[in-house]
Short mmCIF file of C-alpha atoms in Angstrom, two decimals:
data_model
loop_
_atom_site.label_atom_id
_atom_site.label_comp_id
_atom_site.label_asym_id
_atom_site.label_seq_id
_atom_site.Cartn_x
_atom_site.Cartn_y
_atom_site.Cartn_z
CA UNK R 16 122.77 59.20 95.76
CA UNK R 17 124.95 60.77 93.13
CA UNK R 18 123.11 58.87 90.25
CA UNK R 19 119.86 59.91 91.67
CA UNK R 20 120.93 63.56 91.91
CA UNK R 21 122.00 63.65 88.46
CA UNK R 22 118.82 62.03 87.12
CA UNK R 23 117.07 64.89 89.14
CA UNK R 24 118.91 67.46 87.24
CA UNK R 25 118.13 65.86 83.92
CA UNK R 26 114.55 65.59 84.94
CA UNK R 27 114.39 69.38 85.92
CA UNK R 28 115.90 70.34 82.41
CA UNK R 29 113.27 68.10 80.77
CA UNK R 30 110.42 69.42 82.86
CA UNK R 31 111.49 73.08 82.32
CA UNK R 32 109.04 75.13 80.27
CA UNK R 33 109.81 75.79 76.73
CA UNK R 34 111.52 79.07 76.14
CA UNK R 35 108.81 81.91 75.89
CA UNK R 36 111.14 84.34 74.10
CA UNK R 37 110.40 85.44 70.62
CA UNK R 38 113.11 84.50 68.17
CA UNK R 39 113.12 85.80 64.56
CA UNK R 40 112.69 83.00 62.00
CA UNK R 41 115.88 81.47 60.92
CA UNK R 42 117.31 83.19 57.99
CA UNK R 43 117.53 81.10 54.86
CA UNK R 44 120.81 80.33 53.49
CA UNK R 45 121.52 82.81 50.88
CA UNK R 46 120.96 81.77 47.30
CA UNK R 47 124.32 80.16 46.48
CA UNK R 48 125.19 76.75 45.14
CA UNK R 49 125.79 74.15 47.55
CA UNK R 50 129.60 73.86 46.71
CA UNK R 51 130.19 77.44 47.79
CA UNK R 52 130.73 76.37 51.34
CA UNK R 53 134.10 74.73 50.02
CA UNK R 54 135.54 78.18 49.68
CA UNK R 55 136.28 77.73 53.27
CA UNK R 56 139.22 75.25 53.50
CA UNK R 57 140.24 76.04 57.12
CA UNK R 58 137.94 76.35 60.17
CA UNK R 59 139.51 77.77 63.32
CA UNK R 60 137.52 77.41 66.59
CA UNK R 61 138.81 79.62 69.44
CA UNK R 62 137.15 78.66 72.53
CA UNK R 63 137.44 81.06 75.55
CA UNK R 64 136.05 80.57 78.83
CA UNK R 65 133.06 81.39 81.00
CA UNK R 66 130.98 84.37 79.74
CA UNK R 67 127.32 84.67 79.03
CA UNK R 68 126.06 86.66 76.10
CA UNK R 69 124.57 89.49 78.18
CA UNK R 70 127.77 89.96 80.20
CA UNK R 71 129.62 90.76 77.01
CA UNK R 72 127.16 91.97 74.50
CA UNK R 73 123.98 92.76 76.52
CA UNK R 74 124.02 96.38 75.29
CA UNK R 75 125.21 95.69 71.74
CA UNK R 76 123.02 97.65 69.31
CA UNK R 77 120.45 95.50 67.44
CA UNK R 78 121.27 92.27 69.47
CA UNK R 79 118.85 90.45 71.82
CA UNK R 80 120.54 92.20 74.81
CA UNK R 81 119.33 93.04 78.22
CA UNK R 82 115.71 94.37 78.21
CA UNK R 83 115.78 98.12 78.78
CA UNK R 84 113.43 100.91 79.13
CA UNK R 85 114.79 104.47 78.99
CA UNK R 86 118.26 102.91 79.32
CA UNK R 87 117.43 101.07 82.65
CA UNK R 88 117.19 97.23 82.73
CA UNK R 89 113.72 96.03 83.26
CA UNK R 90 114.85 92.56 84.50
CA UNK R 91 116.53 91.50 87.89
CA UNK R 92 117.60 88.57 89.96
CA UNK R 93 116.79 88.54 93.66
CA UNK R 94 119.47 88.70 96.31
CA UNK R 95 118.48 86.07 99.11
CA UNK R 96 120.67 87.95 101.55
CA UNK R 97 118.67 91.14 101.34
CA UNK R 98 115.52 90.45 99.38
CA UNK R 99 116.48 93.12 96.77
CA UNK R 100 115.94 92.31 93.26
CA UNK R 101 119.35 93.40 91.59
CA UNK R 102 119.23 94.61 87.90
CA UNK R 103 122.12 94.10 85.66
CA UNK R 104 124.64 96.98 85.98
CA UNK R 105 127.78 98.18 84.02
CA UNK R 106 130.94 96.84 85.42
CA UNK R 107 134.07 98.36 84.29
CA UNK R 108 136.34 95.97 86.30
CA UNK R 109 138.87 93.88 84.36
CA UNK R 110 138.80 91.08 86.86
CA UNK R 111 135.46 89.54 87.65
CA UNK R 112 134.26 86.65 89.77
CA UNK R 113 131.62 84.55 88.36
CA UNK R 114 129.35 81.80 89.71
CA UNK R 115 128.92 78.05 89.65
CA UNK R 116 128.29 76.46 86.39
CA UNK R 117 127.39 72.79 87.01
CA UNK R 118 124.44 70.86 85.64
CA UNK R 119 122.63 71.76 89.05
CA UNK R 120 123.64 75.38 88.74
CA UNK R 121 122.23 75.69 85.13
CA UNK R 122 118.79 74.45 86.58
CA UNK R 123 119.10 76.83 89.51
CA UNK R 124 120.06 79.84 87.32
CA UNK R 125 117.28 79.17 84.75
CA UNK R 126 114.82 78.66 87.56
CA UNK R 127 111.99 77.21 85.59
CA UNK R 128 112.44 79.77 82.94
CA UNK R 129 112.47 82.80 85.20
CA UNK R 130 116.29 83.34 84.47
CA UNK R 131 116.83 84.75 87.99
CA UNK R 132 118.70 82.26 90.05
CA UNK R 133 122.16 83.57 89.44
CA UNK R 134 122.91 85.52 92.58
CA UNK R 135 121.58 82.87 94.79
CA UNK R 136 123.82 80.29 93.08
CA UNK R 137 126.80 82.47 93.45
CA UNK R 138 126.22 83.11 97.09
CA UNK R 139 125.53 79.45 97.67
CA UNK R 140 129.03 78.62 96.02
CA UNK R 141 130.55 81.50 97.95
CA UNK R 142 129.85 80.02 101.25
CA UNK R 143 131.92 76.94 100.73
CA UNK R 144 135.07 78.84 99.73
CA UNK R 145 137.96 78.53 102.18
CA UNK R 146 138.64 82.15 101.60
CA UNK R 147 135.58 84.12 100.48
CA UNK R 148 137.74 87.05 99.49
CA UNK R 149 139.97 85.25 97.28
CA UNK R 150 139.78 86.21 93.45
CA UNK R 151 139.19 82.65 92.81
CA UNK R 152 136.02 82.34 94.87
CA UNK R 153 132.54 82.85 93.37
CA UNK R 154 131.34 86.31 93.32
CA UNK R 155 127.98 87.54 94.59
CA UNK R 156 126.37 90.66 92.89
CA UNK R 157 129.15 90.47 90.31
CA UNK R 158 127.32 87.97 88.16
CA UNK R 159 124.96 90.65 87.22
CA UNK R 160 127.62 92.90 85.84
CA UNK R 161 128.06 93.60 82.15
CA UNK R 162 130.69 94.99 79.78
CA UNK R 163 130.48 96.88 76.60
CA UNK R 164 132.82 98.34 73.98
CA UNK R 165 134.65 100.38 76.41
CA UNK R 166 135.99 97.23 78.12
CA UNK R 167 136.06 94.90 75.15
CA UNK R 168 136.85 97.26 72.11
CA UNK R 169 138.20 94.40 69.82
CA UNK R 170 135.44 92.12 70.40
CA UNK R 171 132.92 94.79 69.77
CA UNK R 172 134.78 95.82 66.62
CA UNK R 173 134.80 92.26 65.27
CA UNK R 174 130.94 92.03 66.04
CA UNK R 175 130.31 95.42 64.24
CA UNK R 176 132.37 94.27 61.15
CA UNK R 177 131.82 90.65 60.93
CA UNK R 178 128.97 88.51 62.46
CA UNK R 179 127.55 88.43 65.84
CA UNK R 180 125.49 85.51 66.87
CA UNK R 181 122.97 86.48 69.63
CA UNK R 182 121.05 83.08 70.06
CA UNK R 183 124.14 80.85 70.48
CA UNK R 184 123.88 78.44 73.34
CA UNK R 185 126.26 76.13 75.15
CA UNK R 186 125.39 72.76 73.74
CA UNK R 187 124.99 71.21 77.16
CA UNK R 188 123.73 72.70 80.52
CA UNK R 189 126.93 71.98 82.44
CA UNK R 190 130.57 72.85 83.06
CA UNK R 191 133.71 72.96 80.89
CA UNK R 192 134.65 69.23 80.71
CA UNK R 193 131.29 68.12 79.22
CA UNK R 194 131.37 71.12 76.87
CA UNK R 195 134.77 70.30 75.38
CA UNK R 196 133.64 66.73 74.85
CA UNK R 197 130.73 67.97 73.05
CA UNK R 198 132.90 70.38 71.16
CA UNK R 199 134.94 67.40 69.62
CA UNK R 200 132.34 64.48 69.81
CA UNK R 201 128.89 65.90 70.39
CA UNK R 202 128.37 63.91 73.50
CA UNK R 203 129.42 63.59 77.16
CA UNK R 204 129.32 60.09 78.55
CA UNK R 205 130.72 57.52 80.83
CA UNK R 206 131.87 54.16 79.56
CA UNK R 207 131.40 51.09 81.78
CA UNK R 208 133.95 49.04 79.74
CA UNK R 209 137.15 50.28 78.31
CA UNK R 210 137.18 50.41 74.48
CA UNK R 211 133.46 49.51 74.21
CA UNK R 212 131.33 52.44 72.68
CA UNK R 213 128.16 50.64 73.34
CA UNK R 214 128.98 50.53 77.14
CA UNK R 215 128.90 54.26 77.28
CA UNK R 216 125.92 56.08 78.66
CA UNK R 217 124.93 59.81 78.88
CA UNK R 218 126.67 61.72 81.69
CA UNK R 219 125.85 65.46 81.66
CA UNK R 220 128.05 66.40 84.89
CA UNK R 221 130.46 63.53 85.72
CA UNK R 222 132.03 61.98 82.59
CA UNK R 223 135.13 59.92 83.06
CA UNK R 224 137.68 62.03 85.13
CA UNK R 225 140.78 63.12 83.24
CA UNK R 226 144.21 62.95 85.22
CA UNK R 227 144.08 66.43 86.15
CA UNK R 228 141.49 65.62 88.98
CA UNK R 229 142.85 65.19 92.42
CA UNK R 230 145.27 62.10 92.36
CA UNK R 231 144.23 61.30 95.85
CA UNK R 232 140.77 60.22 94.63
CA UNK R 233 141.16 56.58 93.58
CA UNK R 234 137.83 56.66 91.74
CA UNK R 235 139.24 58.98 89.45
CA UNK R 236 142.22 57.02 88.27
CA UNK R 237 141.58 53.41 87.93
CA UNK R 238 143.75 51.47 85.35
CA UNK R 239 142.84 52.64 81.80
CA UNK R 240 140.83 55.51 82.94
CA UNK R 241 139.63 57.76 81.52
CA UNK R 242 138.61 56.11 78.46
CA UNK R 243 136.53 57.96 75.91
CA UNK R 244 135.24 55.13 73.77
CA UNK R 245 132.46 56.84 71.94
CA UNK R 246 132.95 58.31 68.42
CA UNK R 247 134.49 61.77 68.02
CA UNK R 248 134.71 64.19 64.86
CA UNK R 249 138.46 63.35 64.23
CA UNK R 250 137.37 59.73 63.54
CA UNK R 251 135.34 60.98 60.50
CA UNK R 252 138.11 63.52 59.60
CA UNK R 253 140.70 60.86 59.53
CA UNK R 254 138.42 58.60 57.40
CA UNK R 255 138.09 61.36 54.87
CA UNK R 256 141.75 62.32 54.94
CA UNK R 257 140.91 65.70 56.48
CA UNK R 258 143.76 67.23 58.47
CA UNK R 259 143.21 68.66 62.00
CA UNK R 260 144.98 70.16 64.88
CA UNK R 261 144.24 70.94 68.59
CA UNK R 262 146.68 73.59 69.83
CA UNK R 263 147.07 73.90 73.60
CA UNK R 264 148.66 76.84 75.37
CA UNK R 265 151.02 75.82 78.13
CA UNK R 266 150.56 77.00 81.52
CA UNK R 267 147.70 76.22 84.04
CA UNK R 268 144.29 75.11 83.50
CA UNK R 269 141.55 77.92 83.40
CA UNK R 270 139.23 76.17 85.82
CA UNK R 271 138.97 73.71 88.94
CA UNK R 272 138.19 70.07 88.41
CA UNK R 273 134.26 69.52 88.63
CA UNK R 274 133.55 73.18 89.04
CA UNK R 275 135.17 73.27 92.54
CA UNK R 276 134.92 76.91 94.19
CA UNK R 277 138.81 77.12 94.49
CA UNK R 278 141.72 74.79 93.78
CA UNK R 279 145.57 74.88 93.47
CA UNK R 280 146.79 75.63 89.91
CA UNK R 281 146.96 72.52 87.67
CA UNK R 282 149.54 72.30 84.98
CA UNK R 283 148.54 72.15 81.39
CA UNK R 284 150.28 71.61 78.18
CA UNK R 285 149.74 69.59 74.78
CA UNK R 286 151.09 66.41 76.29
CA UNK R 287 149.05 66.36 79.51
CA UNK R 288 145.38 65.47 78.71
CA UNK R 289 142.86 67.15 80.89
CA UNK R 290 139.64 69.03 81.12
CA UNK R 291 140.38 71.25 78.19
CA UNK R 292 142.57 68.62 76.24
CA UNK R 293 140.29 65.62 76.14
CA UNK R 294 141.31 64.23 72.75
CA UNK R 295 144.23 62.06 74.00
CA UNK R 296 141.77 59.81 75.74
CA UNK R 297 139.51 59.27 72.72
CA UNK R 298 140.00 55.70 71.60
CA UNK R 299 139.76 56.81 67.83
CA UNK R 300 142.55 59.34 68.17
CA UNK R 301 144.94 56.67 69.65
CA UNK R 302 143.88 54.06 67.23
CA UNK R 303 144.36 56.44 64.22
CA UNK R 304 147.77 57.17 65.34
CA UNK R 305 146.85 61.05 65.44
CA UNK R 306 148.01 61.95 69.03
CA UNK R 307 150.62 63.96 67.37
CA UNK R 308 147.91 66.35 66.13
CA UNK R 309 147.54 67.60 69.78
CA UNK R 310 150.33 70.26 69.68
CA UNK R 311 151.69 73.22 71.63
CA UNK R 312 150.35 76.71 70.74
CA UNK R 313 153.64 77.97 69.59
CA UNK R 314 153.19 75.52 66.67
CA UNK R 315 150.11 77.32 65.62
CA UNK R 316 151.93 80.51 64.92
CA UNK R 317 154.52 78.71 62.87
CA UNK R 318 151.85 76.80 60.88
CA UNK R 319 149.67 79.71 60.06
CA UNK R 320 152.76 81.85 59.04
CA UNK R 321 153.99 79.13 56.75
CA UNK R 322 150.60 78.28 55.18
CA UNK R 323 150.52 74.78 56.85
CA UNK R 324 147.20 75.29 58.92
CA UNK R 325 145.26 72.23 59.13
CA UNK R 326 141.65 72.25 57.75
CA UNK R 327 140.21 71.91 61.24
CA UNK R 328 141.53 73.74 64.16
CA UNK R 329 140.77 73.90 67.85
CA UNK R 330 142.56 76.39 70.04
CA UNK R 331 142.35 76.22 74.02
CA UNK R 332 144.16 78.78 76.26
CA UNK R 333 145.77 78.70 79.71
CA UNK R 334 144.31 80.28 82.71
CA UNK R 335 145.70 83.86 82.59
CA UNK R 336 144.42 84.35 78.97
CA UNK R 337 141.23 82.37 79.14
CA UNK R 338 138.97 85.08 80.54
CA UNK R 339 137.85 82.52 83.14
CA UNK R 340 137.19 84.35 86.36
CA UNK R 341 139.45 85.76 87.85
CA UNK R 342 141.52 86.11 84.56
CA UNK R 343 141.63 89.51 83.23
CA UNK R 344 139.29 90.41 80.31
CA UNK R 345 141.95 92.66 78.72
CA UNK R 346 144.65 89.87 78.77
CA UNK R 347 142.21 87.37 77.12
CA UNK R 348 141.12 89.81 74.57
CA UNK R 349 144.83 90.59 73.60
CA UNK R 350 145.61 86.90 73.27
CA UNK R 351 142.56 86.35 71.10
CA UNK R 352 143.45 89.45 68.97
CA UNK R 353 146.70 88.00 68.40
CA UNK R 354 145.42 84.71 67.23
CA UNK R 355 143.23 86.42 64.81
CA UNK R 356 145.71 88.93 63.49
CA UNK R 357 148.16 85.95 62.93
CA UNK R 358 145.52 84.28 60.67
CA UNK R 359 144.66 87.34 58.89
CA UNK R 360 148.43 87.94 58.15
CA UNK R 361 148.99 84.37 56.98
CA UNK R 362 148.63 83.12 53.38
CA UNK R 363 145.58 81.23 54.19
CA UNK R 364 143.24 84.01 55.28
CA UNK R 365 141.23 84.05 52.16
CA UNK R 366 140.00 80.56 52.72
CA UNK R 367 139.45 80.61 56.48
CA UNK R 368 136.40 80.84 58.90
CA UNK R 369 137.15 81.76 62.45
CA UNK R 370 134.57 80.77 65.02
CA UNK R 371 135.09 82.52 68.35
CA UNK R 372 133.11 81.56 71.32
CA UNK R 373 133.06 80.91 75.18
CA UNK R 374 132.48 77.46 76.54
CA UNK R 375 129.88 78.18 79.14
CA UNK R 376 128.19 80.98 80.81
CA UNK R 377 130.35 80.93 83.95
CA UNK R 378 127.57 81.84 86.35
CA UNK R 379 127.03 85.15 84.74
CA UNK R 380 123.57 86.55 84.07
CA UNK R 381 121.58 86.14 80.96
CA UNK R 382 117.99 86.89 80.22
CA UNK R 383 117.12 84.36 77.46
CA UNK R 384 115.79 80.94 78.39
CA UNK R 385 117.57 78.08 76.64
CA UNK R 386 115.67 76.05 74.27
CA UNK R 387 115.38 72.23 75.34
CA UNK R 388 116.48 69.66 72.69
CA UNK R 389 117.21 66.66 74.90
CA UNK R 390 118.26 65.82 78.45
CA UNK R 391 121.66 67.50 77.98
CA UNK R 392 120.58 70.97 77.02
CA UNK R 393 120.81 73.48 75.52
CA UNK R 394 122.73 75.33 78.06
CA UNK R 395 122.75 79.08 78.91
CA UNK R 396 123.59 81.44 76.08
CA UNK R 397 127.15 82.52 75.24
CA UNK R 398 128.68 85.06 72.89
CA UNK R 399 129.64 83.92 69.34
CA UNK R 400 131.45 85.85 66.58
CA UNK R 401 132.12 84.58 62.93
CA UNK R 402 135.28 86.13 61.29
CA UNK R 403 136.06 85.40 57.72
CA UNK R 404 136.79 86.98 54.29
CA UNK R 405 133.28 85.75 53.33
CA UNK R 406 131.56 86.71 56.53
CA UNK R 407 128.70 89.09 56.15
CA UNK R 408 129.51 92.70 57.19
CA UNK R 409 127.77 94.08 60.45
CA UNK R 410 125.39 91.09 60.58
CA UNK R 411 123.52 89.84 63.72
CA UNK R 412 122.53 86.33 63.31
CA UNK R 413 119.40 85.58 65.18
CA UNK R 414 119.12 81.81 64.43
CA UNK R 415 118.95 79.43 67.25
CA UNK R 416 122.50 77.94 67.32
CA UNK R 417 124.78 75.96 69.69
CA UNK R 418 128.39 75.00 69.34
CA UNK R 419 126.91 71.80 67.65
CA UNK R 420 126.56 74.17 64.68
CA UNK R 421 130.35 74.35 64.34
CA UNK R 422 130.50 70.60 63.90
CA UNK R 423 127.55 70.61 61.47
CA UNK R 424 129.48 73.24 59.39
CA UNK R 425 132.65 71.13 59.36
CA UNK R 426 130.87 68.14 58.35
CA UNK R 427 129.09 69.90 55.59
CA UNK R 428 132.28 71.55 54.24
CA UNK R 429 134.71 68.62 54.58
CA UNK R 430 132.66 65.38 54.99
CA UNK R 431 129.91 65.80 52.34
CA UNK R 432 127.35 66.20 55.28
CA UNK R 433 128.26 62.97 56.96
CA UNK R 434 127.30 63.09 60.61
CA UNK R 435 128.52 61.53 63.77
CA UNK R 436 125.69 59.04 63.74
CA UNK R 437 125.91 55.54 65.20
CA UNK R 438 123.67 54.40 62.47
CA UNK R 439 125.93 55.36 59.66
CA UNK R 440 129.45 56.25 60.85
CA UNK R 441 130.52 52.61 61.30
CA UNK R 442 131.04 52.96 65.26
CA UNK R 443 127.70 52.49 67.15
CA UNK R 444 127.34 54.09 70.45
CA UNK R 445 124.33 54.97 72.63
CA UNK R 446 124.25 58.73 72.26
CA UNK R 447 120.69 60.03 72.73
CA UNK R 448 120.50 62.65 69.94
CA UNK R 449 122.40 63.33 66.71
CA UNK R 450 123.01 66.99 67.46
CA UNK R 451 123.74 68.15 64.10
CA UNK R 452 120.30 67.14 62.73
CA UNK R 453 118.15 68.71 65.62
CA UNK R 454 115.59 70.83 63.72
CA UNK R 455 115.96 73.89 65.84
CA UNK R 456 119.59 74.19 65.00
CA UNK R 457 120.46 77.04 62.47
CA UNK R 458 122.79 76.66 59.57
CA UNK R 459 126.07 78.83 59.79
CA UNK R 460 126.14 79.25 56.08
CA UNK R 461 123.73 82.05 56.66
CA UNK R 462 126.52 84.15 58.19
CA UNK R 463 128.64 83.95 54.91
CA UNK R 464 128.19 85.66 51.50
CA UNK R 465 130.31 83.40 49.29
CA UNK R 466 129.56 85.73 46.28
CA UNK R 467 131.33 88.70 47.74
CA UNK R 468 134.88 89.61 46.99
CA UNK R 469 137.00 88.21 49.96
CA UNK R 470 137.37 90.92 52.49
CA UNK R 471 140.88 92.08 53.39
CA UNK R 472 142.53 91.56 56.83
CA UNK R 473 141.36 93.79 59.56
CA UNK R 474 144.27 93.97 61.89
CA UNK R 475 143.39 95.33 65.30
CA UNK R 476 145.70 96.78 67.90
CA UNK R 477 146.76 95.31 71.17
CA UNK R 478 147.20 91.68 69.88
CA UNK R 479 149.68 89.48 71.86
CA UNK R 480 151.57 86.45 70.49
CA UNK R 481 152.30 83.52 73.03
CA UNK R 482 156.12 82.61 73.09
CA UNK R 483 155.82 79.53 75.36
CA UNK R 484 155.99 81.24 78.73
CA UNK R 485 154.30 84.69 78.00
CA UNK R 486 152.41 86.59 75.52
CA UNK R 487 154.17 89.53 73.77
#
């Protein structure tokens, strides 16, 4: 039954109508020689949690935000309890409750392109909460709330002064574990045989369970599981002698396993592989002897101050700083500001590109129907900001993008354009699509002007530094 259910989810994604919104033509890469990208010697991906584009930047000037007429939203989503169609509304609360964000929730929210299933999904999830009043339970009308520069002053400042991407989509239409697998490998799969990439098959919702799932579930933890046998980006980075680091904040995980409505806190640290720390279970990471590249977040601050930042960096938060409902927006913004301040103050700022985004929509409303590229997605739109001394100033990038564009940029910068492609990378697997080569995917080089004098640091107030137990 579970397999049939997930096939129906994929079928719904495949049969959904192609997006009807009008997207400006992708901007050409500005006239600059191909090697200009190599001015970027460090790529830092800061991945926060569970916000849609409209929930954070729906009223940002010049962006493809919430459709308005005379300052009033012209779109709405029906509330099945009352029959009323609820318009997006300004929400000044620092604590929000989102909605479900499974593969099925994506289908329900998109609703055949109507983009109006968000309240119904949230109310359905809320009914299964043990305590509907718990902050960890799904919201209802809250999923229609949006914030602006009053609540998110630093995020809006970065967007005004650097690059805001307003058509950046989650690469897969599902929850956090599949997204984090895509973030490092461009696929989410389940492998029938340990160590055999060719035994891995597409799995949008339920890839191999990491050990942070319920230990009472025997299916979750057979010997040798989970095993992520397919090829990930670190395999190519290792082959090209490109350094990388995956920094994990110790604490508790930002979400429940498999998008459960509520759960007990689950510990997280660099040495505990899990939903937001999947690389320890990739065969290539173990065989290449690079488990030590998965490190505590405190090491990031040391490395950035000393000029020892790896070439490719991923940073993942713990729950209180993740912005994953019910985490406070203000706390997450302060933590991210502290990361960016540290990079800007470090000796490698002039050669760094920071890609800041949120892993999935978290059940929050967005009005843009995602394009369809294969059976996995794209998912619902999320915010994206590019910060770099070479980033264009005050630029809104309207290209169609997904987090796949980060991998494409890394491959173009450090790997000579080599892709995670089973036909060329030396590790065949059965992935359905080479995501970096999808024609609709834009080029992040359009967000940079490599001819400009490198921009000085822009240190913002309110930044916090993680010391291992709290942020200061």
